[in-house]
Amino acid sequence: MSAPAPYTAETLPFGELVPVTVHFDDLDALGMLHNSRFPLLVERAWGDYWHGHGFGYTGDWATAGDMANVIKEMRVSYEAPITRPGTYAAHLWVEKLGRTSLTYGFRVCSADGATTYAQGHRILVRVDAATLRPTPWADEARAIARKLARPEALPDAS
């Protein structure tokens, strides 16, 4: 059986591969990436993706806009150990875009996307920084999120 072909930006069927780095000190006593580091890699990749599209947090939640969000749920399934430091990727995609929530899927994978080490999903809720109550995503954020939509994802709930 041959290995899966590496993905490129042109052949990735949906979503985006965002590079992530595993450092030696991310490994546990058994020489494997510690389970708590997988969500951290995904979080950093998600931040890099949004920062690359002009969204960021500059120290003032009142002006953070769509960056003011909280995690409602996160599920991770560990498929294979990462046993070496180096460059890997987080494959990110959107499963569902609601009025105030966003569900995205992810894989922590090899840099070429061919090998999956962990996969799962996370649900975010956009909140108003002053009240911490759910508030709608801005049109610009919604448009960017739609670019990551998995083809079979549920339709937009706008």
mmCIF file with all atom_site columns, C-alpha atoms in Angstrom:
data_model
loop_
_atom_site.group_PDB
_atom_site.id
_atom_site.type_symbol
_atom_site.label_atom_id
_atom_site.label_alt_id
_atom_site.label_comp_id
_atom_site.label_asym_id
_atom_site.label_entity_id
_atom_site.label_seq_id
_atom_site.pdbx_PDB_ins_code
_atom_site.Cartn_x
_atom_site.Cartn_y
_atom_site.Cartn_z
_atom_site.occupancy
_atom_site.B_iso_or_equiv
_atom_site.pdbx_formal_charge
_atom_site.auth_seq_id
_atom_site.auth_comp_id
_atom_site.auth_asym_id
_atom_site.auth_atom_id
_atom_site.pdbx_PDB_model_num
ATOM 1   C CA . MET A 1 1   ? 0.000   0.000  0.000  1.00 0.00 ? 1   MET A CA 1
ATOM 2   C CA . SER A 1 2   ? 1.462   3.353  -0.976 1.00 0.00 ? 2   SER A CA 1
ATOM 3   C CA . ALA A 1 3   ? 1.551   6.379  1.304  1.00 0.00 ? 3   ALA A CA 1
ATOM 4   C CA . PRO A 1 4   ? -1.027  9.108  0.738  1.00 0.00 ? 4   PRO A CA 1
ATOM 5   C CA . ALA A 1 5   ? 0.095   11.860 -1.599 1.00 0.00 ? 5   ALA A CA 1
ATOM 6   C CA . PRO A 1 6   ? 1.129   15.064 0.159  1.00 0.00 ? 6   PRO A CA 1
ATOM 7   C CA . TYR A 1 7   ? -1.361  17.886 -0.045 1.00 0.00 ? 7   TYR A CA 1
ATOM 8   C CA . THR A 1 8   ? -0.576  21.256 -1.530 1.00 0.00 ? 8   THR A CA 1
ATOM 9   C CA . ALA A 1 9   ? -2.598  24.448 -1.324 1.00 0.00 ? 9   ALA A CA 1
ATOM 10  C CA . GLU A 1 10  ? -4.083  23.440 -4.684 1.00 0.00 ? 10  GLU A CA 1
ATOM 11  C CA . THR A 1 11  ? -4.937  19.818 -3.793 1.00 0.00 ? 11  THR A CA 1
ATOM 12  C CA . LEU A 1 12  ? -6.171  20.185 -0.206 1.00 0.00 ? 12  LEU A CA 1
ATOM 13  C CA . PRO A 1 13  ? -9.873  19.340 -0.613 1.00 0.00 ? 13  PRO A CA 1
ATOM 14  C CA . PHE A 1 14  ? -11.057 21.969 1.911  1.00 0.00 ? 14  PHE A CA 1
ATOM 15  C CA . GLY A 1 15  ? -9.792  24.174 4.709  1.00 0.00 ? 15  GLY A CA 1
ATOM 16  C CA . GLU A 1 16  ? -6.208  25.253 5.145  1.00 0.00 ? 16  GLU A CA 1
ATOM 17  C CA . LEU A 1 17  ? -2.961  23.736 6.401  1.00 0.00 ? 17  LEU A CA 1
ATOM 18  C CA . VAL A 1 18  ? -1.311  26.079 8.905  1.00 0.00 ? 18  VAL A CA 1
ATOM 19  C CA . PRO A 1 19  ? 2.290   25.244 9.911  1.00 0.00 ? 19  PRO A CA 1
ATOM 20  C CA . VAL A 1 20  ? 2.940   24.500 13.591 1.00 0.00 ? 20  VAL A CA 1
ATOM 21  C CA . THR A 1 21  ? 6.169   23.683 15.395 1.00 0.00 ? 21  THR A CA 1
ATOM 22  C CA . VAL A 1 22  ? 6.755   20.941 17.951 1.00 0.00 ? 22  VAL A CA 1
ATOM 23  C CA . HIS A 1 23  ? 9.715   21.673 20.199 1.00 0.00 ? 23  HIS A CA 1
ATOM 24  C CA . PHE A 1 24  ? 11.786  19.169 22.173 1.00 0.00 ? 24  PHE A CA 1
ATOM 25  C CA . ASP A 1 25  ? 10.327  20.436 25.455 1.00 0.00 ? 25  ASP A CA 1
ATOM 26  C CA . ASP A 1 26  ? 6.784   19.687 24.176 1.00 0.00 ? 26  ASP A CA 1
ATOM 27  C CA . LEU A 1 27  ? 7.570   15.963 24.443 1.00 0.00 ? 27  LEU A CA 1
ATOM 28  C CA . ASP A 1 28  ? 6.649   14.033 27.587 1.00 0.00 ? 28  ASP A CA 1
ATOM 29  C CA . ALA A 1 29  ? 8.744   11.531 29.562 1.00 0.00 ? 29  ALA A CA 1
ATOM 30  C CA . LEU A 1 30  ? 7.931   8.827  26.993 1.00 0.00 ? 30  LEU A CA 1
ATOM 31  C CA . GLY A 1 31  ? 9.236   10.979 24.144 1.00 0.00 ? 31  GLY A CA 1
ATOM 32  C CA . MET A 1 32  ? 5.771   11.714 22.711 1.00 0.00 ? 32  MET A CA 1
ATOM 33  C CA . LEU A 1 33  ? 4.033   15.041 22.234 1.00 0.00 ? 33  LEU A CA 1
ATOM 34  C CA . HIS A 1 34  ? 2.158   15.584 25.498 1.00 0.00 ? 34  HIS A CA 1
ATOM 35  C CA . ASN A 1 35  ? -1.608  15.287 25.027 1.00 0.00 ? 35  ASN A CA 1
ATOM 36  C CA . SER A 1 36  ? -2.175  18.853 26.268 1.00 0.00 ? 36  SER A CA 1
ATOM 37  C CA . ARG A 1 37  ? 0.036   20.235 23.491 1.00 0.00 ? 37  ARG A CA 1
ATOM 38  C CA . PHE A 1 38  ? -2.235  19.108 20.652 1.00 0.00 ? 38  PHE A CA 1
ATOM 39  C CA . PRO A 1 39  ? -4.996  21.639 21.528 1.00 0.00 ? 39  PRO A CA 1
ATOM 40  C CA . LEU A 1 40  ? -2.317  24.282 22.070 1.00 0.00 ? 40  LEU A CA 1
ATOM 41  C CA . LEU A 1 41  ? -0.926  23.694 18.563 1.00 0.00 ? 41  LEU A CA 1
ATOM 42  C CA . VAL A 1 42  ? -4.433  24.028 17.130 1.00 0.00 ? 42  VAL A CA 1
ATOM 43  C CA . GLU A 1 43  ? -5.075  27.202 19.142 1.00 0.00 ? 43  GLU A CA 1
ATOM 44  C CA . ARG A 1 44  ? -1.849  28.762 17.865 1.00 0.00 ? 44  ARG A CA 1
ATOM 45  C CA . ALA A 1 45  ? -2.641  27.762 14.280 1.00 0.00 ? 45  ALA A CA 1
ATOM 46  C CA . TRP A 1 46  ? -6.142  29.223 14.548 1.00 0.00 ? 46  TRP A CA 1
ATOM 47  C CA . GLY A 1 47  ? -4.639  32.469 15.920 1.00 0.00 ? 47  GLY A CA 1
ATOM 48  C CA . ASP A 1 48  ? -2.097  32.586 13.092 1.00 0.00 ? 48  ASP A CA 1
ATOM 49  C CA . TYR A 1 49  ? -4.829  32.034 10.524 1.00 0.00 ? 49  TYR A CA 1
ATOM 50  C CA . TRP A 1 50  ? -6.975  34.911 11.840 1.00 0.00 ? 50  TRP A CA 1
ATOM 51  C CA . HIS A 1 51  ? -3.998  37.205 12.400 1.00 0.00 ? 51  HIS A CA 1
ATOM 52  C CA . GLY A 1 52  ? -3.040  36.581 8.782  1.00 0.00 ? 52  GLY A CA 1
ATOM 53  C CA . HIS A 1 53  ? -6.454  37.960 7.824  1.00 0.00 ? 53  HIS A CA 1
ATOM 54  C CA . GLY A 1 54  ? -6.091  41.145 9.861  1.00 0.00 ? 54  GLY A CA 1
ATOM 55  C CA . PHE A 1 55  ? -7.752  40.043 13.113 1.00 0.00 ? 55  PHE A CA 1
ATOM 56  C CA . GLY A 1 56  ? -5.889  40.308 16.381 1.00 0.00 ? 56  GLY A CA 1
ATOM 57  C CA . TYR A 1 57  ? -5.934  41.216 20.024 1.00 0.00 ? 57  TYR A CA 1
ATOM 58  C CA . THR A 1 58  ? -3.958  44.324 20.990 1.00 0.00 ? 58  THR A CA 1
ATOM 59  C CA . GLY A 1 59  ? -4.642  44.333 24.716 1.00 0.00 ? 59  GLY A CA 1
ATOM 60  C CA . ASP A 1 60  ? -8.084  45.964 24.750 1.00 0.00 ? 60  ASP A CA 1
ATOM 61  C CA . TRP A 1 61  ? -11.057 43.603 24.725 1.00 0.00 ? 61  TRP A CA 1
ATOM 62  C CA . ALA A 1 62  ? -13.420 46.507 24.018 1.00 0.00 ? 62  ALA A CA 1
ATOM 63  C CA . THR A 1 63  ? -11.830 46.844 20.563 1.00 0.00 ? 63  THR A CA 1
ATOM 64  C CA . ALA A 1 64  ? -11.068 43.146 19.982 1.00 0.00 ? 64  ALA A CA 1
ATOM 65  C CA . GLY A 1 65  ? -14.263 42.558 18.004 1.00 0.00 ? 65  GLY A CA 1
ATOM 66  C CA . ASP A 1 66  ? -14.527 38.998 16.737 1.00 0.00 ? 66  ASP A CA 1
ATOM 67  C CA . MET A 1 67  ? -11.414 37.971 18.660 1.00 0.00 ? 67  MET A CA 1
ATOM 68  C CA . ALA A 1 68  ? -13.579 38.153 21.812 1.00 0.00 ? 68  ALA A CA 1
ATOM 69  C CA . ASN A 1 69  ? -14.836 34.590 21.833 1.00 0.00 ? 69  ASN A CA 1
ATOM 70  C CA . VAL A 1 70  ? -14.991 31.696 24.255 1.00 0.00 ? 70  VAL A CA 1
ATOM 71  C CA . ILE A 1 71  ? -14.766 27.951 23.828 1.00 0.00 ? 71  ILE A CA 1
ATOM 72  C CA . LYS A 1 72  ? -18.014 26.107 24.422 1.00 0.00 ? 72  LYS A CA 1
ATOM 73  C CA . GLU A 1 73  ? -16.759 22.656 23.533 1.00 0.00 ? 73  GLU A CA 1
ATOM 74  C CA . MET A 1 74  ? -13.613 20.898 22.359 1.00 0.00 ? 74  MET A CA 1
ATOM 75  C CA . ARG A 1 75  ? -13.157 17.275 21.390 1.00 0.00 ? 75  ARG A CA 1
ATOM 76  C CA . VAL A 1 76  ? -9.828  15.669 20.519 1.00 0.00 ? 76  VAL A CA 1
ATOM 77  C CA . SER A 1 77  ? -9.204  12.128 19.336 1.00 0.00 ? 77  SER A CA 1
ATOM 78  C CA . TYR A 1 78  ? -5.568  11.033 19.428 1.00 0.00 ? 78  TYR A CA 1
ATOM 79  C CA . GLU A 1 79  ? -4.691  8.847  16.460 1.00 0.00 ? 79  GLU A CA 1
ATOM 80  C CA . ALA A 1 80  ? -0.881  8.428  16.489 1.00 0.00 ? 80  ALA A CA 1
ATOM 81  C CA . PRO A 1 81  ? 1.987   9.802  18.562 1.00 0.00 ? 81  PRO A CA 1
ATOM 82  C CA . ILE A 1 82  ? 4.274   12.593 17.454 1.00 0.00 ? 82  ILE A CA 1
ATOM 83  C CA . THR A 1 83  ? 7.713   11.484 18.600 1.00 0.00 ? 83  THR A CA 1
ATOM 84  C CA . ARG A 1 84  ? 10.037  14.118 17.158 1.00 0.00 ? 84  ARG A CA 1
ATOM 85  C CA . PRO A 1 85  ? 10.367  17.882 17.253 1.00 0.00 ? 85  PRO A CA 1
ATOM 86  C CA . GLY A 1 86  ? 9.871   19.612 13.939 1.00 0.00 ? 86  GLY A CA 1
ATOM 87  C CA . THR A 1 87  ? 7.399   21.275 11.621 1.00 0.00 ? 87  THR A CA 1
ATOM 88  C CA . TYR A 1 88  ? 3.914   19.824 11.401 1.00 0.00 ? 88  TYR A CA 1
ATOM 89  C CA . ALA A 1 89  ? 0.570   21.346 10.397 1.00 0.00 ? 89  ALA A CA 1
ATOM 90  C CA . ALA A 1 90  ? -2.886  22.008 11.711 1.00 0.00 ? 90  ALA A CA 1
ATOM 91  C CA . HIS A 1 91  ? -5.530  21.397 9.072  1.00 0.00 ? 91  HIS A CA 1
ATOM 92  C CA . LEU A 1 92  ? -8.404  23.779 9.904  1.00 0.00 ? 92  LEU A CA 1
ATOM 93  C CA . TRP A 1 93  ? -11.886 23.927 8.417  1.00 0.00 ? 93  TRP A CA 1
ATOM 94  C CA . VAL A 1 94  ? -15.338 25.220 9.313  1.00 0.00 ? 94  VAL A CA 1
ATOM 95  C CA . GLU A 1 95  ? -18.152 22.754 9.990  1.00 0.00 ? 95  GLU A CA 1
ATOM 96  C CA . LYS A 1 96  ? -20.896 25.188 10.953 1.00 0.00 ? 96  LYS A CA 1
ATOM 97  C CA . LEU A 1 97  ? -21.187 28.962 11.019 1.00 0.00 ? 97  LEU A CA 1
ATOM 98  C CA . GLY A 1 98  ? -24.040 30.163 13.180 1.00 0.00 ? 98  GLY A CA 1
ATOM 99  C CA . ARG A 1 99  ? -25.131 33.666 14.093 1.00 0.00 ? 99  ARG A CA 1
ATOM 100 C CA . THR A 1 100 ? -23.002 33.743 17.267 1.00 0.00 ? 100 THR A CA 1
ATOM 101 C CA . SER A 1 101 ? -21.187 30.403 17.142 1.00 0.00 ? 101 SER A CA 1
ATOM 102 C CA . LEU A 1 102 ? -18.621 28.721 14.940 1.00 0.00 ? 102 LEU A CA 1
ATOM 103 C CA . THR A 1 103 ? -17.792 25.019 14.863 1.00 0.00 ? 103 THR A CA 1
ATOM 104 C CA . TYR A 1 104 ? -14.529 24.119 13.253 1.00 0.00 ? 104 TYR A CA 1
ATOM 105 C CA . GLY A 1 105 ? -12.820 20.830 12.635 1.00 0.00 ? 105 GLY A CA 1
ATOM 106 C CA . PHE A 1 106 ? -9.105  20.228 12.821 1.00 0.00 ? 106 PHE A CA 1
ATOM 107 C CA . ARG A 1 107 ? -6.381  17.687 12.317 1.00 0.00 ? 107 ARG A CA 1
ATOM 108 C CA . VAL A 1 108 ? -2.884  17.882 13.735 1.00 0.00 ? 108 VAL A CA 1
ATOM 109 C CA . CYS A 1 109 ? -0.978  16.308 10.904 1.00 0.00 ? 109 CYS A CA 1
ATOM 110 C CA . SER A 1 110 ? 2.312   16.013 9.099  1.00 0.00 ? 110 SER A CA 1
ATOM 111 C CA . ALA A 1 111 ? 3.448   19.180 7.342  1.00 0.00 ? 111 ALA A CA 1
ATOM 112 C CA . ASP A 1 112 ? 2.218   17.746 4.028  1.00 0.00 ? 112 ASP A CA 1
ATOM 113 C CA . GLY A 1 113 ? -1.168  16.777 5.498  1.00 0.00 ? 113 GLY A CA 1
ATOM 114 C CA . ALA A 1 114 ? -0.729  13.089 4.685  1.00 0.00 ? 114 ALA A CA 1
ATOM 115 C CA . THR A 1 115 ? -0.490  11.699 8.250  1.00 0.00 ? 115 THR A CA 1
ATOM 116 C CA . THR A 1 116 ? -3.048  12.481 10.963 1.00 0.00 ? 116 THR A CA 1
ATOM 117 C CA . TYR A 1 117 ? -1.879  12.473 14.598 1.00 0.00 ? 117 TYR A CA 1
ATOM 118 C CA . ALA A 1 118 ? -5.012  13.913 16.228 1.00 0.00 ? 118 ALA A CA 1
ATOM 119 C CA . GLN A 1 119 ? -8.346  15.248 15.060 1.00 0.00 ? 119 GLN A CA 1
ATOM 120 C CA . GLY A 1 120 ? -11.405 16.842 16.509 1.00 0.00 ? 120 GLY A CA 1
ATOM 121 C CA . HIS A 1 121 ? -13.606 19.894 16.637 1.00 0.00 ? 121 HIS A CA 1
ATOM 122 C CA . ARG A 1 122 ? -14.071 23.038 18.683 1.00 0.00 ? 122 ARG A CA 1
ATOM 123 C CA . ILE A 1 123 ? -17.115 25.263 19.147 1.00 0.00 ? 123 ILE A CA 1
ATOM 124 C CA . LEU A 1 124 ? -16.524 28.981 19.687 1.00 0.00 ? 124 LEU A CA 1
ATOM 125 C CA . VAL A 1 125 ? -19.083 31.553 20.771 1.00 0.00 ? 125 VAL A CA 1
ATOM 126 C CA . ARG A 1 126 ? -18.538 35.215 19.885 1.00 0.00 ? 126 ARG A CA 1
ATOM 127 C CA . VAL A 1 127 ? -19.158 37.353 22.974 1.00 0.00 ? 127 VAL A CA 1
ATOM 128 C CA . ASP A 1 128 ? -19.593 41.026 23.697 1.00 0.00 ? 128 ASP A CA 1
ATOM 129 C CA . ALA A 1 129 ? -16.509 42.033 25.713 1.00 0.00 ? 129 ALA A CA 1
ATOM 130 C CA . ALA A 1 130 ? -18.520 44.193 28.131 1.00 0.00 ? 130 ALA A CA 1
ATOM 131 C CA . THR A 1 131 ? -21.401 41.813 28.895 1.00 0.00 ? 131 THR A CA 1
ATOM 132 C CA . LEU A 1 132 ? -19.813 38.449 28.008 1.00 0.00 ? 132 LEU A CA 1
ATOM 133 C CA . ARG A 1 133 ? -23.101 37.546 26.322 1.00 0.00 ? 133 ARG A CA 1
ATOM 134 C CA . PRO A 1 134 ? -23.240 35.971 22.841 1.00 0.00 ? 134 PRO A CA 1
ATOM 135 C CA . THR A 1 135 ? -23.193 38.496 20.012 1.00 0.00 ? 135 THR A CA 1
ATOM 136 C CA . PRO A 1 136 ? -23.202 38.047 16.204 1.00 0.00 ? 136 PRO A CA 1
ATOM 137 C CA . TRP A 1 137 ? -20.034 37.614 14.193 1.00 0.00 ? 137 TRP A CA 1
ATOM 138 C CA . ALA A 1 138 ? -19.141 40.578 11.977 1.00 0.00 ? 138 ALA A CA 1
ATOM 139 C CA . ASP A 1 139 ? -19.732 40.230 8.234  1.00 0.00 ? 139 ASP A CA 1
ATOM 140 C CA . GLU A 1 140 ? -15.969 40.308 7.509  1.00 0.00 ? 140 GLU A CA 1
ATOM 141 C CA . ALA A 1 141 ? -15.279 37.419 9.916  1.00 0.00 ? 141 ALA A CA 1
ATOM 142 C CA . ARG A 1 142 ? -18.191 35.450 8.479  1.00 0.00 ? 142 ARG A CA 1
ATOM 143 C CA . ALA A 1 143 ? -16.827 35.877 4.937  1.00 0.00 ? 143 ALA A CA 1
ATOM 144 C CA . ILE A 1 144 ? -13.367 34.661 5.989  1.00 0.00 ? 144 ILE A CA 1
ATOM 145 C CA . ALA A 1 145 ? -14.826 31.713 7.915  1.00 0.00 ? 145 ALA A CA 1
ATOM 146 C CA . ARG A 1 146 ? -16.885 30.671 4.867  1.00 0.00 ? 146 ARG A CA 1
ATOM 147 C CA . LYS A 1 147 ? -13.619 30.286 2.887  1.00 0.00 ? 147 LYS A CA 1
ATOM 148 C CA . LEU A 1 148 ? -12.690 27.440 5.251  1.00 0.00 ? 148 LEU A CA 1
ATOM 149 C CA . ALA A 1 149 ? -16.020 25.625 4.915  1.00 0.00 ? 149 ALA A CA 1
ATOM 150 C CA . ARG A 1 150 ? -15.912 21.884 4.362  1.00 0.00 ? 150 ARG A CA 1
ATOM 151 C CA . PRO A 1 151 ? -18.061 21.159 1.280  1.00 0.00 ? 151 PRO A CA 1
ATOM 152 C CA . GLU A 1 152 ? -20.440 18.894 3.237  1.00 0.00 ? 152 GLU A CA 1
ATOM 153 C CA . ALA A 1 153 ? -20.694 21.368 6.135  1.00 0.00 ? 153 ALA A CA 1
ATOM 154 C CA . LEU A 1 154 ? -24.088 22.527 7.286  1.00 0.00 ? 154 LEU A CA 1
ATOM 155 C CA . PRO A 1 155 ? -25.441 25.630 5.555  1.00 0.00 ? 155 PRO A CA 1
ATOM 156 C CA . ASP A 1 156 ? -24.867 29.041 7.054  1.00 0.00 ? 156 ASP A CA 1
ATOM 157 C CA . ALA A 1 157 ? -27.382 29.954 9.749  1.00 0.00 ? 157 ALA A CA 1
ATOM 158 C CA . SER A 1 158 ? -27.398 33.704 9.110  1.00 0.00 ? 158 SER A CA 1
#
